[in-house]
PDB file of N, CA, C and O in Angstrom:
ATOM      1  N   UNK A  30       3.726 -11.850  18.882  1.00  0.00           N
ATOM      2  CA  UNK A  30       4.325 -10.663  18.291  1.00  0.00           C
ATOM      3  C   UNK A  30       4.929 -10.995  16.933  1.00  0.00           C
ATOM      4  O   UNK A  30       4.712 -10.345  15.910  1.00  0.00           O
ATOM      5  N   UNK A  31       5.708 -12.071  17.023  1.00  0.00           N
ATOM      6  CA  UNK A  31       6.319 -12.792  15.624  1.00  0.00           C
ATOM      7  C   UNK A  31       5.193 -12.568  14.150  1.00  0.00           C
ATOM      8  O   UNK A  31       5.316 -12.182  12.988  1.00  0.00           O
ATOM      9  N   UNK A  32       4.084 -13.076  15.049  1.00  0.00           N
ATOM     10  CA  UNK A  32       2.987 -13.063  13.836  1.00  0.00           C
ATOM     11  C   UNK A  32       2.539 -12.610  12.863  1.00  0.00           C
ATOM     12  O   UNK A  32       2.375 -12.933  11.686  1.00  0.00           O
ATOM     13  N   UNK A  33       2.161 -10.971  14.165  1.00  0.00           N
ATOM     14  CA  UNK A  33       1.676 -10.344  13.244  1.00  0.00           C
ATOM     15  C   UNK A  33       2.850  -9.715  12.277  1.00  0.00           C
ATOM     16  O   UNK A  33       2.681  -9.399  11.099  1.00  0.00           O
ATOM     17  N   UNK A  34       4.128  -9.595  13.053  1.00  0.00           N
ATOM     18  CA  UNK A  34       4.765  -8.992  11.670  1.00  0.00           C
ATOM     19  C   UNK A  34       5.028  -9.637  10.417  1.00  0.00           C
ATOM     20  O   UNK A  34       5.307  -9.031   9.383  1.00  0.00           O
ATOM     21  N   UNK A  35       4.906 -11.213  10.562  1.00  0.00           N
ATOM     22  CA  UNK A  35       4.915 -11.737   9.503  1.00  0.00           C
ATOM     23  C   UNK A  35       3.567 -10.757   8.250  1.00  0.00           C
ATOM     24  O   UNK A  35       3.619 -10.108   7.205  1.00  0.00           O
ATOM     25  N   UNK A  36       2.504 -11.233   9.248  1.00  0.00           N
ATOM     26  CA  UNK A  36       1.081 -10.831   8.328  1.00  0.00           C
ATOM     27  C   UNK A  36       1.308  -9.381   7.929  1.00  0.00           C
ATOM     28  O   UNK A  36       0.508  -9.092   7.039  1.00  0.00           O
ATOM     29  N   UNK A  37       2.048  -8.420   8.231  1.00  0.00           N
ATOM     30  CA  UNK A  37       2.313  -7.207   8.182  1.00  0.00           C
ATOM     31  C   UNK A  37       3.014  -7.350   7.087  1.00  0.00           C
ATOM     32  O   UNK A  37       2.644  -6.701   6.109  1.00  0.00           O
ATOM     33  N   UNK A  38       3.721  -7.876   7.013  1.00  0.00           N
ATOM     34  CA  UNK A  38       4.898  -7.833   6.060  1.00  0.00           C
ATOM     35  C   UNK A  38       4.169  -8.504   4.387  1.00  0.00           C
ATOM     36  O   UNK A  38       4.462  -8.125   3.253  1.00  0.00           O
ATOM     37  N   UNK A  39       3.135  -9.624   4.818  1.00  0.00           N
ATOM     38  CA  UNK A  39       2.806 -10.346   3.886  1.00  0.00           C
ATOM     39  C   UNK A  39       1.340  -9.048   3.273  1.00  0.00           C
ATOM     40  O   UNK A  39       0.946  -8.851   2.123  1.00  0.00           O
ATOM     41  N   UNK A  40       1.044  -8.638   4.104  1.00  0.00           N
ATOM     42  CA  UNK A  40       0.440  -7.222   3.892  1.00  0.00           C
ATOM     43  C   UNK A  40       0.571  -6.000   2.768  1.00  0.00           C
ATOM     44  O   UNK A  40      -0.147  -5.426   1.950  1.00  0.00           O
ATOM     45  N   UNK A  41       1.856  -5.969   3.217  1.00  0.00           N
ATOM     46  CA  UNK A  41       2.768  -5.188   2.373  1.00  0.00           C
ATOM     47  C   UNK A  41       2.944  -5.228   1.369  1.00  0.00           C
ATOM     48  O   UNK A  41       2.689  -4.289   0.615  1.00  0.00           O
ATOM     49  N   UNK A  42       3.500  -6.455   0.959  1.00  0.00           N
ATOM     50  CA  UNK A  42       4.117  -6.860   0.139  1.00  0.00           C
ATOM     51  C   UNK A  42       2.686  -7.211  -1.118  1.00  0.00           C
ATOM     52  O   UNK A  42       2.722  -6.875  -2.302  1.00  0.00           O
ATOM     53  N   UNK A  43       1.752  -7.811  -0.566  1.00  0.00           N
ATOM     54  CA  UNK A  43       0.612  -7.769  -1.205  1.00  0.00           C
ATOM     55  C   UNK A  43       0.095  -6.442  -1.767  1.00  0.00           C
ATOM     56  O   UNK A  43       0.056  -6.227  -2.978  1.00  0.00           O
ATOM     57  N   UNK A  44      -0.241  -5.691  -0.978  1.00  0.00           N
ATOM     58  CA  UNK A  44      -0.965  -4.194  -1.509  1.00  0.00           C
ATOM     59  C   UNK A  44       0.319  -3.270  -2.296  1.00  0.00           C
ATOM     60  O   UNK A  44      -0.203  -2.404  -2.998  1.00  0.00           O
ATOM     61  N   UNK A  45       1.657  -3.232  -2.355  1.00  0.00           N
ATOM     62  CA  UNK A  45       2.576  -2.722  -2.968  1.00  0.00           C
ATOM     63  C   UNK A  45       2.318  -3.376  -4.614  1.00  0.00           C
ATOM     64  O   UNK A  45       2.176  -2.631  -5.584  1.00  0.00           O
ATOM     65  N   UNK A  46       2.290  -4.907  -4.709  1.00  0.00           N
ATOM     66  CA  UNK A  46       1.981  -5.694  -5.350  1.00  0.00           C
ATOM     67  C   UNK A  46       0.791  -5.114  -6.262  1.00  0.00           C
ATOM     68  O   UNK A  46       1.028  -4.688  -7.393  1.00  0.00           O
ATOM     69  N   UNK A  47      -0.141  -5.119  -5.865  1.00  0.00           N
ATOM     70  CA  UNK A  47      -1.301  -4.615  -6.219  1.00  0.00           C
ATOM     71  C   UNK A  47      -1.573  -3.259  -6.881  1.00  0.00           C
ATOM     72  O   UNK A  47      -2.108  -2.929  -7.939  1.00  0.00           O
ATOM     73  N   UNK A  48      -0.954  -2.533  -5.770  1.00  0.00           N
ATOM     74  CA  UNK A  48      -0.811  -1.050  -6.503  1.00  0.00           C
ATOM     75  C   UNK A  48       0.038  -0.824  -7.743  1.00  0.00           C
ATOM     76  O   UNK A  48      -0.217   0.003  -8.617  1.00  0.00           O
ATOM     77  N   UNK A  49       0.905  -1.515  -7.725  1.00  0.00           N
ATOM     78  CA  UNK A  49       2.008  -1.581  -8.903  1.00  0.00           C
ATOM     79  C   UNK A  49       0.907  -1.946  -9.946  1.00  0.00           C
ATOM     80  O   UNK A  49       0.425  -1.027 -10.608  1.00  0.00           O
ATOM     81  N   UNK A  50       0.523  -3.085 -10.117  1.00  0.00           N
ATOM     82  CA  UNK A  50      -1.038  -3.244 -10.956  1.00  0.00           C
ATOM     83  C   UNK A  50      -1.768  -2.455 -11.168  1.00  0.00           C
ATOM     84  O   UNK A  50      -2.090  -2.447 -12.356  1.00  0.00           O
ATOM     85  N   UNK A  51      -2.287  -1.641 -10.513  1.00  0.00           N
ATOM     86  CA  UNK A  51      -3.424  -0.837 -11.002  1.00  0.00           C
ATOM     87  C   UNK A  51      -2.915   0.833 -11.672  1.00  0.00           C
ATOM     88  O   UNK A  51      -3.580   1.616 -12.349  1.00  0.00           O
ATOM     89  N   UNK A  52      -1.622   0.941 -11.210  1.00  0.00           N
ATOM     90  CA  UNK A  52      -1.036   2.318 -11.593  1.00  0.00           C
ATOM     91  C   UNK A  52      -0.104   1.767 -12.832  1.00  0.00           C
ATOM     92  O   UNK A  52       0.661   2.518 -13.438  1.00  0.00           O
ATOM     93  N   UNK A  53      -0.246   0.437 -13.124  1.00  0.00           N
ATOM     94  CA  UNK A  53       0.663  -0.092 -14.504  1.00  0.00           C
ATOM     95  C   UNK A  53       1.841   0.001 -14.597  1.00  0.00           C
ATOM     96  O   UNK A  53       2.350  -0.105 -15.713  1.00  0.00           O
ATOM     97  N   UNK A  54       2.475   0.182 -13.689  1.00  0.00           N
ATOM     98  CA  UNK A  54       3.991   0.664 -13.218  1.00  0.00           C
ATOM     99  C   UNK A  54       4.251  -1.446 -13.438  1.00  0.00           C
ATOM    100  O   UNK A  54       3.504  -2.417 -13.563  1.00  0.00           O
ATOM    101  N   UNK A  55       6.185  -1.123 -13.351  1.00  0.00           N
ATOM    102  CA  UNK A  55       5.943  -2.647 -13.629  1.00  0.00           C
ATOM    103  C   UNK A  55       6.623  -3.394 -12.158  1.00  0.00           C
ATOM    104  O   UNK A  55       7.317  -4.398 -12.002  1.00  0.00           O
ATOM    105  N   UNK A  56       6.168  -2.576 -11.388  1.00  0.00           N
ATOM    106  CA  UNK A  56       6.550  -3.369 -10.075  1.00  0.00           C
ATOM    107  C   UNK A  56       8.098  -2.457  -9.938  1.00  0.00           C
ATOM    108  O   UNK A  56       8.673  -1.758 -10.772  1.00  0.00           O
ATOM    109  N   UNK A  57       8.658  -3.004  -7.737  1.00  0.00           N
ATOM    110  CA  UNK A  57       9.472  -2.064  -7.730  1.00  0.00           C
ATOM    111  C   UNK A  57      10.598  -3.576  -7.042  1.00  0.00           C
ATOM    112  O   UNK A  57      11.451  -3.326  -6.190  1.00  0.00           O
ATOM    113  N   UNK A  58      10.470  -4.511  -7.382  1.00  0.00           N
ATOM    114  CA  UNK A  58      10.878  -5.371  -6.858  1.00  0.00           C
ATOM    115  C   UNK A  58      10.060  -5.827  -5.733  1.00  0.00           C
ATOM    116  O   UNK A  58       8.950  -5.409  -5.404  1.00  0.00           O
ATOM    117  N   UNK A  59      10.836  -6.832  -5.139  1.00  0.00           N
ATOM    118  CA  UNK A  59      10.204  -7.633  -3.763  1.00  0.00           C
ATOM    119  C   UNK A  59      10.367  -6.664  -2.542  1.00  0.00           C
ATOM    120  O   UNK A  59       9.422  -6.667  -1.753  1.00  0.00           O
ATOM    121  N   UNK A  60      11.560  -5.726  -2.229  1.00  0.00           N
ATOM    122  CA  UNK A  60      11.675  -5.016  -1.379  1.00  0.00           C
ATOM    123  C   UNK A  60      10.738  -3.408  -1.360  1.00  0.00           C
ATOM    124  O   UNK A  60      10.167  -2.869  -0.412  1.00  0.00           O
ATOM    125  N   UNK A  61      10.920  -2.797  -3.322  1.00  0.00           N
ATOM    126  CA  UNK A  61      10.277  -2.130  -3.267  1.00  0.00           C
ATOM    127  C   UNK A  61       8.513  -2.307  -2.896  1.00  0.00           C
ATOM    128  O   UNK A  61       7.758  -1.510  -2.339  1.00  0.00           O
ATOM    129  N   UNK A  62       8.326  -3.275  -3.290  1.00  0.00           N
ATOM    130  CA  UNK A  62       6.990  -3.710  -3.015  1.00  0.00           C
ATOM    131  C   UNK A  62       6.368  -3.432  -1.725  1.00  0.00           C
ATOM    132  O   UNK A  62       5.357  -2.735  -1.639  1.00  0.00           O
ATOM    133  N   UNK A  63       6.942  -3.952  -0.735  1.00  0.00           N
ATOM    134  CA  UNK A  63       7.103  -3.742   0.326  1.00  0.00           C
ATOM    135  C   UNK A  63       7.194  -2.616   1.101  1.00  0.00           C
ATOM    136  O   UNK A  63       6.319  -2.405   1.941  1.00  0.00           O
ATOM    137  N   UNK A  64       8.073  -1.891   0.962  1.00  0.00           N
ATOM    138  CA  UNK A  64       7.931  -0.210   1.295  1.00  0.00           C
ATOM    139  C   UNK A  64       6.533   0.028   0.882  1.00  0.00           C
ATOM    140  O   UNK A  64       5.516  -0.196   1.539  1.00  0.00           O
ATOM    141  N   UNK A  65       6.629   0.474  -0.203  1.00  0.00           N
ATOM    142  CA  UNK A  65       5.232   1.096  -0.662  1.00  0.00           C
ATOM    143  C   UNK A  65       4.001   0.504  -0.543  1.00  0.00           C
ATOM    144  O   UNK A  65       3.005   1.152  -0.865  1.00  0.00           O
ATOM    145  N   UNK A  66       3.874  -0.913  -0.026  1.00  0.00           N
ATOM    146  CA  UNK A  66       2.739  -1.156   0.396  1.00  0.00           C
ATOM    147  C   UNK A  66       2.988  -1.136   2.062  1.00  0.00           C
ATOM    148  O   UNK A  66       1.924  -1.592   2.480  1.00  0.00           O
ATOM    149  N   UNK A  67       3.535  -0.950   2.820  1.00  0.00           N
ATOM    150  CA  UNK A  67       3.872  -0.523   4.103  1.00  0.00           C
ATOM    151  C   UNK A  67       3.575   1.000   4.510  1.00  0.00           C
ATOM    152  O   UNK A  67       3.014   1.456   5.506  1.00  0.00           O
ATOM    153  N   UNK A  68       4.081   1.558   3.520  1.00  0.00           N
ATOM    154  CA  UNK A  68       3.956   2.670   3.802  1.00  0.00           C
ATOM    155  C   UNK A  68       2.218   3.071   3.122  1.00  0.00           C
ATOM    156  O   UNK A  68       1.554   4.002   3.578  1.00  0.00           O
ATOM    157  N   UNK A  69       1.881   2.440   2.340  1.00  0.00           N
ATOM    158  CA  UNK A  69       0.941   2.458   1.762  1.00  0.00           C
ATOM    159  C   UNK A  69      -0.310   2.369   2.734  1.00  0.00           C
ATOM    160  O   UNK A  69      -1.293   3.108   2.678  1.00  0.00           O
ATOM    161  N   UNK A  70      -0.043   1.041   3.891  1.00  0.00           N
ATOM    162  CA  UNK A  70      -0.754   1.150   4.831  1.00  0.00           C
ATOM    163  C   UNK A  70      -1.101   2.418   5.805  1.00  0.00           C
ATOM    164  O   UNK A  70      -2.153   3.046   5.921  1.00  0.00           O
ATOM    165  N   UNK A  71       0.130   2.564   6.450  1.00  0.00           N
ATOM    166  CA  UNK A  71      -0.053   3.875   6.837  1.00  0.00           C
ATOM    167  C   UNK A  71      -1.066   4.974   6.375  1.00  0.00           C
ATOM    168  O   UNK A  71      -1.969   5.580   6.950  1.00  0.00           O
ATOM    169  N   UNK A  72      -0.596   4.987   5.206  1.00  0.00           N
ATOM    170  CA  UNK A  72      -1.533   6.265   4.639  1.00  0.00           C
ATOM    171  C   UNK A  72      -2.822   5.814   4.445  1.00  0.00           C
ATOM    172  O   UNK A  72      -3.698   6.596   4.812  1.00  0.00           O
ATOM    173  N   UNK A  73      -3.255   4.527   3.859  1.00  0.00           N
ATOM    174  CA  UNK A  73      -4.828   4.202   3.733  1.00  0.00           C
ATOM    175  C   UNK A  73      -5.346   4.004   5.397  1.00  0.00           C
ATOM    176  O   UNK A  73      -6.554   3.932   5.621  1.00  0.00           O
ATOM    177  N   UNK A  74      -4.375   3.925   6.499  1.00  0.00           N
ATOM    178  CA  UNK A  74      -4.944   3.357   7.753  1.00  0.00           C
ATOM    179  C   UNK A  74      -5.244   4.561   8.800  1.00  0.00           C
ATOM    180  O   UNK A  74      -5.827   4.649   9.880  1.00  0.00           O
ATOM    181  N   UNK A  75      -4.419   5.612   7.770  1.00  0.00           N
ATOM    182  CA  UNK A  75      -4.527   7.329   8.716  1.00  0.00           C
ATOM    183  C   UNK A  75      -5.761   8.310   7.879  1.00  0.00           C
ATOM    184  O   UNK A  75      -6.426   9.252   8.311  1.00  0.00           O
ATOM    185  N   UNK A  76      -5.747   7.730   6.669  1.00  0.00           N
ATOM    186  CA  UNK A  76      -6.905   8.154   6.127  1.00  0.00           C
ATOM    187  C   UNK A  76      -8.223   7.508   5.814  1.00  0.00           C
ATOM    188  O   UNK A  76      -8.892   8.060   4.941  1.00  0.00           O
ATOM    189  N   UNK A  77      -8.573   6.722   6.227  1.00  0.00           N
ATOM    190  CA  UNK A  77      -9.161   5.297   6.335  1.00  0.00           C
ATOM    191  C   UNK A  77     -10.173   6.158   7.847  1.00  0.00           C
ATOM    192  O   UNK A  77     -11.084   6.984   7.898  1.00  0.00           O
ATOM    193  N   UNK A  78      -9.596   5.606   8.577  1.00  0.00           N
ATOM    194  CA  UNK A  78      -9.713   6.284  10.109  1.00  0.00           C
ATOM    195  C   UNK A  78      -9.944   7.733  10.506  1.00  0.00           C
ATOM    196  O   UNK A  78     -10.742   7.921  11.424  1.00  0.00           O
ATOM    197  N   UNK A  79      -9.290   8.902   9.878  1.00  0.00           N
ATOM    198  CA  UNK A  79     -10.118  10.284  10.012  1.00  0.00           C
ATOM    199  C   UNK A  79     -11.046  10.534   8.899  1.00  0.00           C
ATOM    200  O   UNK A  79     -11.383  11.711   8.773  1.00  0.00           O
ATOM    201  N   UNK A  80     -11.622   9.534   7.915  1.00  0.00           N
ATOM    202  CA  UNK A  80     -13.111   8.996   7.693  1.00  0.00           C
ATOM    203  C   UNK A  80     -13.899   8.898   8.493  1.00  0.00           C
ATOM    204  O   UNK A  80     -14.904   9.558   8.755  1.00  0.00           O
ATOM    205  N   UNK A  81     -13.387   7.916   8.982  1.00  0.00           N
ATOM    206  CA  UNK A  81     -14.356   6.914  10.260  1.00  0.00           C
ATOM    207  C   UNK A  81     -14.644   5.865   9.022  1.00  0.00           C
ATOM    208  O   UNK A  81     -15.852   5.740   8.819  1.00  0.00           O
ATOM    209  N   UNK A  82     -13.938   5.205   8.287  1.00  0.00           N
ATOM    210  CA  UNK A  82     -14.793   4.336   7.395  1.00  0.00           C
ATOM    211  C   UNK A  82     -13.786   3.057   7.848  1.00  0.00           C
ATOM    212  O   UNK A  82     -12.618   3.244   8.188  1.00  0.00           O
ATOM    213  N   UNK A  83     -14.384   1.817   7.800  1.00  0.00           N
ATOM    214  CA  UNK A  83     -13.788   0.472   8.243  1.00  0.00           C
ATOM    215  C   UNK A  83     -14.144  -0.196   7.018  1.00  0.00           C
ATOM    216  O   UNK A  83     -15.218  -0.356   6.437  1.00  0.00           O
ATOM    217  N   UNK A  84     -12.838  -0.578   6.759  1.00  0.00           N
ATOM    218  CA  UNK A  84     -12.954  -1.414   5.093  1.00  0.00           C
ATOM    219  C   UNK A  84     -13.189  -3.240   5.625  1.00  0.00           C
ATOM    220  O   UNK A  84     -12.394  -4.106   5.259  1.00  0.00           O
ATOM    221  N   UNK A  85     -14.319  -3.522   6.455  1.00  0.00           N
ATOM    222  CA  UNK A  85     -14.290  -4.864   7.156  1.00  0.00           C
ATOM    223  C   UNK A  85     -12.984  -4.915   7.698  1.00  0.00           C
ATOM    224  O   UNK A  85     -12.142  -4.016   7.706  1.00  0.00           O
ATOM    225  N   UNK A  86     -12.893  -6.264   8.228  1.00  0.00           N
ATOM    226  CA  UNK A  86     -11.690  -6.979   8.700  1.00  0.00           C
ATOM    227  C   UNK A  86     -11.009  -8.106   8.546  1.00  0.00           C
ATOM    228  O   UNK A  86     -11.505  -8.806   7.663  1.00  0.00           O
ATOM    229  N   UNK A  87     -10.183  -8.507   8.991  1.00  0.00           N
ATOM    230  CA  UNK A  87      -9.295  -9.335   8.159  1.00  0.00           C
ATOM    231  C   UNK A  87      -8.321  -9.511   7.449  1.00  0.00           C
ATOM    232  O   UNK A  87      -7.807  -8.483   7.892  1.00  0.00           O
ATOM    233  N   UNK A  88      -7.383  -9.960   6.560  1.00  0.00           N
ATOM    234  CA  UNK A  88      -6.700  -9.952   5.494  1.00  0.00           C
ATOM    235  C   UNK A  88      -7.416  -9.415   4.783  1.00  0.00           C
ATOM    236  O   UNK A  88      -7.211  -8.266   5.176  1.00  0.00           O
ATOM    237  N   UNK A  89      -8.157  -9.312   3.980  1.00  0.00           N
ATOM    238  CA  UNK A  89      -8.612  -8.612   2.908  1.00  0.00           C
ATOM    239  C   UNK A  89      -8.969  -7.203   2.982  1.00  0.00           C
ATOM    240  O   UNK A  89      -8.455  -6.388   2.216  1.00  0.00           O
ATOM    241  N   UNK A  90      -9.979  -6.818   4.025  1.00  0.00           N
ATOM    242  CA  UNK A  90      -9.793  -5.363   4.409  1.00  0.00           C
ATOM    243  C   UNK A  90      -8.450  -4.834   4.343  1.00  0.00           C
ATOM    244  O   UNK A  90      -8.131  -3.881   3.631  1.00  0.00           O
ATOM    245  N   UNK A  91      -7.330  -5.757   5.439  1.00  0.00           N
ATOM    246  CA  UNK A  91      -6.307  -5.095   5.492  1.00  0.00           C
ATOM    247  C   UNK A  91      -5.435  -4.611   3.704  1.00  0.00           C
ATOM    248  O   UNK A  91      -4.964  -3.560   3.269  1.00  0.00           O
ATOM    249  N   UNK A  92      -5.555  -5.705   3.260  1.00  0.00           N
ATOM    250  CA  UNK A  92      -4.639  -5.646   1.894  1.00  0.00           C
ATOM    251  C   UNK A  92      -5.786  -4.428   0.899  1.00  0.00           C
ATOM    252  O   UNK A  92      -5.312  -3.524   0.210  1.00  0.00           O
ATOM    253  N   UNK A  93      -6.919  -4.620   1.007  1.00  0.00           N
ATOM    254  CA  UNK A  93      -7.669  -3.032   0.247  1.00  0.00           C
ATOM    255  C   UNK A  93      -7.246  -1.649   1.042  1.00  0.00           C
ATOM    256  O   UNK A  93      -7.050  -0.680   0.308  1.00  0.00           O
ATOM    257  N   UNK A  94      -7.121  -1.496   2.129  1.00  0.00           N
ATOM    258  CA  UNK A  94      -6.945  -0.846   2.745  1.00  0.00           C
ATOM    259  C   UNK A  94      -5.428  -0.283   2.722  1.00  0.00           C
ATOM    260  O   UNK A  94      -5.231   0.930   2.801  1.00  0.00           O
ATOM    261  N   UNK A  95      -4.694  -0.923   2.645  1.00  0.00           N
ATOM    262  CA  UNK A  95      -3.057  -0.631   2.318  1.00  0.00           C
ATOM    263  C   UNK A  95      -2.498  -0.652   1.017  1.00  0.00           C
ATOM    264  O   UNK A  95      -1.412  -0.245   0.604  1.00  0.00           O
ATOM    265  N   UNK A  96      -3.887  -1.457   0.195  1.00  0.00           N
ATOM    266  CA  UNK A  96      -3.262  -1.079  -1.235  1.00  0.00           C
ATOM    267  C   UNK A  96      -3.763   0.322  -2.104  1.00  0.00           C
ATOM    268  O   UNK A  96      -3.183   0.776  -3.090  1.00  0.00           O
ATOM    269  N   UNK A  97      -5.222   0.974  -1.347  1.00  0.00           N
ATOM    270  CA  UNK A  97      -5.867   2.021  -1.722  1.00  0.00           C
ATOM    271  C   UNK A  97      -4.924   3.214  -1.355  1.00  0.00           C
ATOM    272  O   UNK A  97      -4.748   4.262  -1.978  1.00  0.00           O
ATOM    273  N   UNK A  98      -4.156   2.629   0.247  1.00  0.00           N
ATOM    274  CA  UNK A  98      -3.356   3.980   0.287  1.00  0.00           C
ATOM    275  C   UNK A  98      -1.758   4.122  -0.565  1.00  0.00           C
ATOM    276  O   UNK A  98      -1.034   5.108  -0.703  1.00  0.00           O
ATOM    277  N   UNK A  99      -1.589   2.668  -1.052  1.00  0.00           N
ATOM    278  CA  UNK A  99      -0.240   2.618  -1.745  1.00  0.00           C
ATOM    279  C   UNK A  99      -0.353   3.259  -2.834  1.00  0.00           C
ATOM    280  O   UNK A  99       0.511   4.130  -2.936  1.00  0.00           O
ATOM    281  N   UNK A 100      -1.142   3.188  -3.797  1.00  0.00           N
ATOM    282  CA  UNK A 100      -2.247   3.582  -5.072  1.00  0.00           C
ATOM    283  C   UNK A 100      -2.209   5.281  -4.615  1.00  0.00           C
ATOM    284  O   UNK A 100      -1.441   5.948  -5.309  1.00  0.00           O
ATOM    285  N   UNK A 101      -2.903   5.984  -3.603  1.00  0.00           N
ATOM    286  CA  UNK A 101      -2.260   7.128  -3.226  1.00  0.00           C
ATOM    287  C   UNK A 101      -1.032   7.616  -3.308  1.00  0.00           C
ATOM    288  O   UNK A 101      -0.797   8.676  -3.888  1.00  0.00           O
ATOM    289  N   UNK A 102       0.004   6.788  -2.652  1.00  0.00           N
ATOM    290  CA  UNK A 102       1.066   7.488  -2.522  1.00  0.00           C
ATOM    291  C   UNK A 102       1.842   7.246  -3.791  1.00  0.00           C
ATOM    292  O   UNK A 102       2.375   8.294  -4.153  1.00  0.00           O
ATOM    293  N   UNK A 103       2.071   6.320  -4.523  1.00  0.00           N
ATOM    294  CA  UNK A 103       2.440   6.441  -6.372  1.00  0.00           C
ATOM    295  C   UNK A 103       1.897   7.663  -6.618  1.00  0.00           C
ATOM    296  O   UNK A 103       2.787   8.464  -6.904  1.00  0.00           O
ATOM    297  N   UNK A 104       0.968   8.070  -6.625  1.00  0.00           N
ATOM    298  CA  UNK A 104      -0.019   8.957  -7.638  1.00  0.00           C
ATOM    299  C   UNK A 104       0.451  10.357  -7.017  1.00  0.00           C
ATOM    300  O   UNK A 104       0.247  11.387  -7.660  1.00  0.00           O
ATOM    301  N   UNK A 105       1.125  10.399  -5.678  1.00  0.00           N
ATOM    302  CA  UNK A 105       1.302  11.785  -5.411  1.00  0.00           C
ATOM    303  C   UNK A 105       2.996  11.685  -5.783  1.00  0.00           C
ATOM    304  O   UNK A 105       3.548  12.676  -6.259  1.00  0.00           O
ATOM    305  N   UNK A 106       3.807  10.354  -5.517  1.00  0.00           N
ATOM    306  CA  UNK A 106       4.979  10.365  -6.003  1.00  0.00           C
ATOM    307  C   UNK A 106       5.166  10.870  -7.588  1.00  0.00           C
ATOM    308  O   UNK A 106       6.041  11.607  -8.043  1.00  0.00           O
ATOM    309  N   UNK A 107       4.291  10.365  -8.124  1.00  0.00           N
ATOM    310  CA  UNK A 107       4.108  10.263  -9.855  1.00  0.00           C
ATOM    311  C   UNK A 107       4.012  12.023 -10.136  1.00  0.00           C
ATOM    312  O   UNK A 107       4.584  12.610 -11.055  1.00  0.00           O
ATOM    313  N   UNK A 108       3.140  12.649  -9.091  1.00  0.00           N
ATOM    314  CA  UNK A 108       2.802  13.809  -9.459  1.00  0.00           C
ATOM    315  C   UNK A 108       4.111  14.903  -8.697  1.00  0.00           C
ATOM    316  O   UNK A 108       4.035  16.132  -8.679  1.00  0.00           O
ATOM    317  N   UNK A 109       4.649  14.519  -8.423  1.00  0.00           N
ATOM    318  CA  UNK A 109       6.164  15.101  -7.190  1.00  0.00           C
ATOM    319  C   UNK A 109       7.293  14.743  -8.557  1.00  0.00           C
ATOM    320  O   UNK A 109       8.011  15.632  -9.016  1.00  0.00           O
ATOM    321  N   UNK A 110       7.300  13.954  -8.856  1.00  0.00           N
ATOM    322  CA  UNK A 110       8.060  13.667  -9.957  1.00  0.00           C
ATOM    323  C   UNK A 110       7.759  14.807 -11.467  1.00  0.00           C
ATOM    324  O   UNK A 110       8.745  15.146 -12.122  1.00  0.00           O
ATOM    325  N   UNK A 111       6.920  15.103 -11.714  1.00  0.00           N
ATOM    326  CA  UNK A 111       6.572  15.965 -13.110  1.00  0.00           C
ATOM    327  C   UNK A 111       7.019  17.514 -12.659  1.00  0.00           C
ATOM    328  O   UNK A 111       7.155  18.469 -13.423  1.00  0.00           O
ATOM    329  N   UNK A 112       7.206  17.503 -11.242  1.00  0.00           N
ATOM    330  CA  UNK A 112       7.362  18.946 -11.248  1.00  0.00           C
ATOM    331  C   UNK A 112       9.058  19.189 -11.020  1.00  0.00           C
ATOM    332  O   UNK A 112       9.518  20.330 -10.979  1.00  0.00           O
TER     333      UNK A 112
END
């Protein structure tokens, strides 16, 4: 059980990481990172799944997969923000 939350966490923290990169934002810290690639999962793993699409497996699926939905949720935050 220990494990996986480590890998969860290292998950996170990766695809938050990532998304901060690709939306050019300059990062939200180590904690923010984390949220938003956590939560990021969620959303790429709930929309991922009423696809039906499997991004492989593994660490790497997992971290595309949680960073595609982190990358989502900036972009709807970003757009929640202008209004």
């Amino acid at each position: 059980m220990g494990t996986e939350i480590v890998w969860f966490v290292v998950v996170g923290i990766a695809a938050g990481w990532v998304a901060g990169i690709v939306m050019k934002g300059s990062g939200f810290g180590l904690i923010g990172d984390l949220v938003v690639g956590v939560v990021g999962a969620l959303v790429g793993g709930t929309l991922f799944g009423a696809l039906g699409v499997t991004a492989g497996g593994g660490l790497i699926g997992s971290i595309v997969v949680a960073a595609i939905g982190a990358i989502l949720l900036l972009v709807f935050v970003r757009l929640i923000r202008r209004v």
